[in-house]
Coordinates of C-alpha atoms in Angstrom, one line a residue:
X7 CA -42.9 66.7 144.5
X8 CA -43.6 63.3 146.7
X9 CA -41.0 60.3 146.0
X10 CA -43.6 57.6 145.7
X11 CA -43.4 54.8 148.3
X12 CA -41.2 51.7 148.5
X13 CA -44.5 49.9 148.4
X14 CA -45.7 51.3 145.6
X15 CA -42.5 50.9 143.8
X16 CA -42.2 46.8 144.3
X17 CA -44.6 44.7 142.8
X18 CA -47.3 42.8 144.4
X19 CA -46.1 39.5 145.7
X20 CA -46.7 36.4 143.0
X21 CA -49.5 34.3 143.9
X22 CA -48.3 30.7 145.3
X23 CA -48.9 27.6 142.8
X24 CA -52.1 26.0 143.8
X25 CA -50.9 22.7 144.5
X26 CA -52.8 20.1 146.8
X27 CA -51.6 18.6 149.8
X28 CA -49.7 15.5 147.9
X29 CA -48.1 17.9 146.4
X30 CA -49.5 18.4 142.8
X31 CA -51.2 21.3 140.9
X32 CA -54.5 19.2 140.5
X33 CA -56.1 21.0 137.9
X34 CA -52.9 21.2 135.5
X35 CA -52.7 17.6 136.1
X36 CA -56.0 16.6 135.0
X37 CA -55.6 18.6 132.0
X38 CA -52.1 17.1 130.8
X39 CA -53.4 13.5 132.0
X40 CA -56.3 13.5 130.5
X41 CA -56.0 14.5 127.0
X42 CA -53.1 12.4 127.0
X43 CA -54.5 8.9 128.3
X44 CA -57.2 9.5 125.2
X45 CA -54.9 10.3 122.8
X46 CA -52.7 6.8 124.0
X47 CA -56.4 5.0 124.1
X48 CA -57.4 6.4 120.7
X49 CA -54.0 5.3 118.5
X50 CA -54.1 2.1 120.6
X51 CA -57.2 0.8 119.9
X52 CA -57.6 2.4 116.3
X53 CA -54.0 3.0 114.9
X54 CA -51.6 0.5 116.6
X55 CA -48.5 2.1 114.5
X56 CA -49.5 5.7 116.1
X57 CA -49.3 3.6 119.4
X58 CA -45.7 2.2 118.6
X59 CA -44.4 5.7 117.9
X60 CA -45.6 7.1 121.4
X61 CA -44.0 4.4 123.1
X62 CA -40.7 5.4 121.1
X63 CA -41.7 8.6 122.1
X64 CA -41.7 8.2 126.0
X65 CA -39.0 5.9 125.7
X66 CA -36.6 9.2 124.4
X67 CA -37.7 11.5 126.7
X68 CA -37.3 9.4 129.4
X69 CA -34.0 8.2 128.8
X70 CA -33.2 12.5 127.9
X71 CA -34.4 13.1 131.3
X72 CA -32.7 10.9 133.0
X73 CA -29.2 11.2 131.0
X74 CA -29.4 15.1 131.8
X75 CA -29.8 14.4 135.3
X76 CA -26.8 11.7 135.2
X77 CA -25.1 14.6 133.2
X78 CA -25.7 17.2 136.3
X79 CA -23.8 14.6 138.5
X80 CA -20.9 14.2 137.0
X81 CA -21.9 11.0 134.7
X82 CA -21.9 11.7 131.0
X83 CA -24.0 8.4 128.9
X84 CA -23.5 8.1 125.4
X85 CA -26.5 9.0 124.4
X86 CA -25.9 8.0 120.2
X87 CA -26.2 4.3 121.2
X88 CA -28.8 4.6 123.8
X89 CA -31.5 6.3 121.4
X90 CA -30.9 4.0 119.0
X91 CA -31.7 1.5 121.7
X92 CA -35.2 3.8 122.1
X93 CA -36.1 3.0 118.9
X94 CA -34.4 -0.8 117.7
X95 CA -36.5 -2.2 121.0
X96 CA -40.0 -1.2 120.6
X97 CA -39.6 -2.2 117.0
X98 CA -37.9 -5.5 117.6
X99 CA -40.5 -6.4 120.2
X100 CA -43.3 -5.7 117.7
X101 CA -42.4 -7.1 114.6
X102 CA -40.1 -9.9 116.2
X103 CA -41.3 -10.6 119.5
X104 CA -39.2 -11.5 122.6
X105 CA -36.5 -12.9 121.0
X106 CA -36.3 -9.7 118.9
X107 CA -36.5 -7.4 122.0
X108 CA -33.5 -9.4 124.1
X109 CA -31.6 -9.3 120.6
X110 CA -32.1 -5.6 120.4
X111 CA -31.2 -5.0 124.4
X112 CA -27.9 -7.0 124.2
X113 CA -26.4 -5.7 120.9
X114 CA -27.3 -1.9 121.8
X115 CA -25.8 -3.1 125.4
X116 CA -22.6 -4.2 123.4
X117 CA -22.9 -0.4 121.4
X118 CA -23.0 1.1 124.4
X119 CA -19.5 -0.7 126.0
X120 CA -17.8 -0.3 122.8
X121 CA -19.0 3.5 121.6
X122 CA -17.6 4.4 125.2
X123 CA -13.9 2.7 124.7
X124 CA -13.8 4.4 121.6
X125 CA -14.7 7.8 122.6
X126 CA -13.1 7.3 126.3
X127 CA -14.2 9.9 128.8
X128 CA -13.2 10.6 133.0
X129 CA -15.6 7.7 134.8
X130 CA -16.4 5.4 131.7
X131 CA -17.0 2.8 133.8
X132 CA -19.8 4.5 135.4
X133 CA -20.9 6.1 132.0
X134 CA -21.0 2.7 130.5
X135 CA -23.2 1.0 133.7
X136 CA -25.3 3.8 133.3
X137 CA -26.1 3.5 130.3
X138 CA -26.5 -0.4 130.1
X139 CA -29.3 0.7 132.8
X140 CA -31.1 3.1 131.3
X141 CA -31.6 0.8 128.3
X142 CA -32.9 -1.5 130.4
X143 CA -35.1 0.6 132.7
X144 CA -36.7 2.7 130.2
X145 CA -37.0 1.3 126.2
X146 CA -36.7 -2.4 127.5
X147 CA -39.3 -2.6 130.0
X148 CA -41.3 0.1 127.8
X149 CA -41.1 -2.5 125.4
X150 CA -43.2 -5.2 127.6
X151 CA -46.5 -3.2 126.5
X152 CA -45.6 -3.7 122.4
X153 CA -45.4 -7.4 123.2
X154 CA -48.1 -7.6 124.8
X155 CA -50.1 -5.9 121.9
X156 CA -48.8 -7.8 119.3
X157 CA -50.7 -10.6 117.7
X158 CA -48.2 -12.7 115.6
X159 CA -51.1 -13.7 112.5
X160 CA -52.1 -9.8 112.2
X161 CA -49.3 -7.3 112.5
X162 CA -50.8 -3.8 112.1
X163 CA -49.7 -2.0 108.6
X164 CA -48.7 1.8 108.8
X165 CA -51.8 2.4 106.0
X166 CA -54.2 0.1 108.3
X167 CA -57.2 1.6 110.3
X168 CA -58.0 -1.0 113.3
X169 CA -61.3 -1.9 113.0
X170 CA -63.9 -2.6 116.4
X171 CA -63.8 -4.4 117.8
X172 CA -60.5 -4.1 118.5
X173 CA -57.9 -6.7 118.9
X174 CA -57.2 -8.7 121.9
X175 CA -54.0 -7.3 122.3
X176 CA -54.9 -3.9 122.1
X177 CA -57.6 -4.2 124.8
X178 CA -55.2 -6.2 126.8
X179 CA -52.8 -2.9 126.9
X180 CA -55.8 -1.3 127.2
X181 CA -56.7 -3.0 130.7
X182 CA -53.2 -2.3 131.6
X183 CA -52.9 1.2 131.3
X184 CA -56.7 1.8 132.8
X185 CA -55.2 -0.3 136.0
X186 CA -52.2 1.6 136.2
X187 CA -54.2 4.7 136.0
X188 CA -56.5 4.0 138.5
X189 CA -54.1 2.6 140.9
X190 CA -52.5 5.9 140.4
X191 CA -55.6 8.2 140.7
X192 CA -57.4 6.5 143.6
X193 CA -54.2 5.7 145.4
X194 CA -53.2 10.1 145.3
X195 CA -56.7 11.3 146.2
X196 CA -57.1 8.5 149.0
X197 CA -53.2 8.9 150.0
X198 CA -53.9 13.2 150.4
X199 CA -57.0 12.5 152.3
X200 CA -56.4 10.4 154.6
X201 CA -52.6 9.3 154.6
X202 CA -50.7 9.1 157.9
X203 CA -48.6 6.2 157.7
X204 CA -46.0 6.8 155.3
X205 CA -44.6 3.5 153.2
X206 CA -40.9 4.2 152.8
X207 CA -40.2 7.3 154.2
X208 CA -36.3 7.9 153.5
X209 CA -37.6 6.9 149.9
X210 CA -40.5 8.7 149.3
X211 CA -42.3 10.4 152.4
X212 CA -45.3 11.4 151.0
X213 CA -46.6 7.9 149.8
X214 CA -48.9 5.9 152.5
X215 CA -50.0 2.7 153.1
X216 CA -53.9 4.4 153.0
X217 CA -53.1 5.8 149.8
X218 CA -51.3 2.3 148.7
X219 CA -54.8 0.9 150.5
X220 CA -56.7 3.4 148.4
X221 CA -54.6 2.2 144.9
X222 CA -56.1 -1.7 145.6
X223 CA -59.5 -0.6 145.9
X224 CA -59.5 1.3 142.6
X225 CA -57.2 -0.7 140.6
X226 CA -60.0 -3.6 141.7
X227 CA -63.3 -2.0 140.6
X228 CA -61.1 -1.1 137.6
X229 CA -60.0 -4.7 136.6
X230 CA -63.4 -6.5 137.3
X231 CA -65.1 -4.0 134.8
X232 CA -62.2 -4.7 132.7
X233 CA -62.2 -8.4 132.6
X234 CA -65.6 -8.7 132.0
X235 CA -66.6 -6.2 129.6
X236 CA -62.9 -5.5 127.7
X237 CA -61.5 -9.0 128.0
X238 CA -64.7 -11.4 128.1
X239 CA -63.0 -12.9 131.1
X240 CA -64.4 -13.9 134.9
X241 CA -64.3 -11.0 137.3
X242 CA -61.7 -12.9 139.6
X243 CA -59.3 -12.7 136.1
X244 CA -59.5 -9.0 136.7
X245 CA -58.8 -9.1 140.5
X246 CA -55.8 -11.2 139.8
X247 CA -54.4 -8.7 137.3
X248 CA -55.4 -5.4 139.6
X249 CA -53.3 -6.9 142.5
X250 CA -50.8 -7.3 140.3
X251 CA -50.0 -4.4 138.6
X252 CA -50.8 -2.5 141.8
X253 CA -48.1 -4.4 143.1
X254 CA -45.7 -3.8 139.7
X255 CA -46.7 0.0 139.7
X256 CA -45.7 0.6 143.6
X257 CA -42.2 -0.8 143.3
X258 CA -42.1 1.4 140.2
X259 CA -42.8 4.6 141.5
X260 CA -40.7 3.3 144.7
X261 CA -37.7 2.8 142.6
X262 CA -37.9 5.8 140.4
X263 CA -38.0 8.0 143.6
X264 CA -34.4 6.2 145.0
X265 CA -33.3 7.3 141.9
X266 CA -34.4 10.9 142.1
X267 CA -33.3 10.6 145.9
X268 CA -29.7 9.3 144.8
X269 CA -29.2 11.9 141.8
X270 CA -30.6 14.9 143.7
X271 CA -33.7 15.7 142.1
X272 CA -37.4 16.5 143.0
X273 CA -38.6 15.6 139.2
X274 CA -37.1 14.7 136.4
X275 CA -38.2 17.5 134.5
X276 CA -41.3 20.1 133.9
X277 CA -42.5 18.8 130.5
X278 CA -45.4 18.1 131.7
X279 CA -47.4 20.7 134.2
X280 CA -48.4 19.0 136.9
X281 CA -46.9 16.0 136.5
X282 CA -43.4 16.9 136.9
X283 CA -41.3 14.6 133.9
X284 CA -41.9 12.3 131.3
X285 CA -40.4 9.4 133.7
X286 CA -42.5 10.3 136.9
X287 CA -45.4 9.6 134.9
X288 CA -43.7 6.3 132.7
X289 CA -42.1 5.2 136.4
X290 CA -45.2 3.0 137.2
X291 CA -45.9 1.9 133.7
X292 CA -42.4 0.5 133.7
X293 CA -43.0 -2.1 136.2
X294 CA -46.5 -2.5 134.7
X295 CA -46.6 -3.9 131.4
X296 CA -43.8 -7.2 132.2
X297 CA -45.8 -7.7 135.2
X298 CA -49.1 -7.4 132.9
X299 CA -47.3 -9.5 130.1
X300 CA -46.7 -12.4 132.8
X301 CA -49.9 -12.4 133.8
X302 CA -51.8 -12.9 130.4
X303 CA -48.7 -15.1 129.3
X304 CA -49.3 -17.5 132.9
X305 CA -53.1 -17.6 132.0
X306 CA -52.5 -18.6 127.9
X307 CA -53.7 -15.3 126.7
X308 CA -50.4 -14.2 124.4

């Protein structure tokens, strides 16, 4: 009787990941990105509480993926006082306001220092810098976007449907997030196209000054629209605010990717296909909303 064949014994070789030349898989991309920026839109501008809880949300997935990666080099954050932090800042910010949200960032700070002399571990200084960072990285600047949806005479109850039109906070969030977005999107597809000239290439190789070229261009068209038909403002309100947070969102996803650099780490994690982590999607957003909150604070709108 034949033996059958060494290649008929080994199994056909797995297909490679269809990813495009920056690097993504496009298609599982647009379908996790998608979805989710409606689902954002949708409890924003109807539900502000639903809103609240996905910034909670992000906030604790973010600060798991980055205290896991911490974890993997040696630096273990106590996590207890930090998560509490996820949630006391978003809150504070919304119900409170700014003084609430500094409040909330020093006395979880201060839980942070004293849950680690307590429960002392090898390199608590580092644990407890660490996690005095990610508190302010992740829930505190997360936090910027609550402020800026708040409106002080109309705090949104947990049994309230918002009615449309919606309220100027929520459509000023609303023009944040869309820049953010498009800065993103136009800034990738223009960046794989054409991209030669890299920005910061010990930082992040694959990001261009075309594709930060292409991130302008789109974050404009974007905020003109915006101004005038979200925020009954003049179009140059809009270019003003695109620069901006094209600006905010770069040094975002710049910084994230030192941090990835320093800890070792292409993403944060694969909760998200095509995306990569919770924080390589929040990275830009970070930078984002207190560059957007200065921006409608410097021009009276909050």
């Amino acid at each position: 009787m034949a033996l059958p064949s060494k290649a008929a014994e080994e199994p056909p070789p797995a297909e490679p990941e269809k990813t495009s030349r920056a690097g993504r898989n496009l298609p599982a991309a647009i379908g996790v990105g998608l979805p989710l920026l409606i689902v954002v839109l949708g409890g924003l501008l109807f539900y502000p509480p639903a809103f609240l809880a996905m910034v909670v949300l992000a906030a604790a997935l973010g600060v798991w993926e980055l205290s896991r990666a911490l974890l993997q080099r040696g630096v273990a954050v106590p996590l207890l006082p930090i998560m509490v932090g996820v949630l006391a800042m978003p809150v504070s910010a919304y119900y409170v306001g700014t003084e609430g949200l500094l409040f909330a960032l020093v006395a979880c700070s201060l839980a942070v220092l004293v849950w680690r002399t307590l429960d002392p571990v090898p390199g608590a200084g580092q644990s407890i810098f660490a996690g005095t960072f990610i508190l302010a990285w992740v829930p505190f600047l997360l936090s910027f976007s609550v402020l800026i949806l708040r409106e002080p005479n109309h705090l949104a109850s947990v049994l309230e449907l918002q009615s449309w039109p919606a309220g100027q906070g929520a459509l000023q969030v609303s023009t944040m997030l869309l820049l953010t977005v498009a800065s993103d999107t136009f800034g990738y597809l223009v960046g794989a196209l054409f991209g030669k000239h890299p920005m910061a290439p010990k930082i992040s190789p694959k990001k261009s000054w075309e594709g930060f070229a292409g991130s302008v261009l789109g974050a404009l068209i974007i905020g003109v629209l915006a101004a005038i038909f979200l925020l009954d403002r003049p179009f140059w309100f809009g270019i003003v605010l695109a620069v901006a947070i094209v600006a905010a969102g770069t040094a975002g996803d710049l910084a994230e990717s030192m941090v990835k650099r320093e800890l070792g780490v292409k993403d944060m994690s694969s909760i998200l296909p095509g995306h990569g982590g919770i924080m390589d999607r929040l990275d830009s957003i970070l930078f984002a909303a207190p560059m957007a909150f200065l921006v409608f604070a410097a021009l009276g709108l909050l």
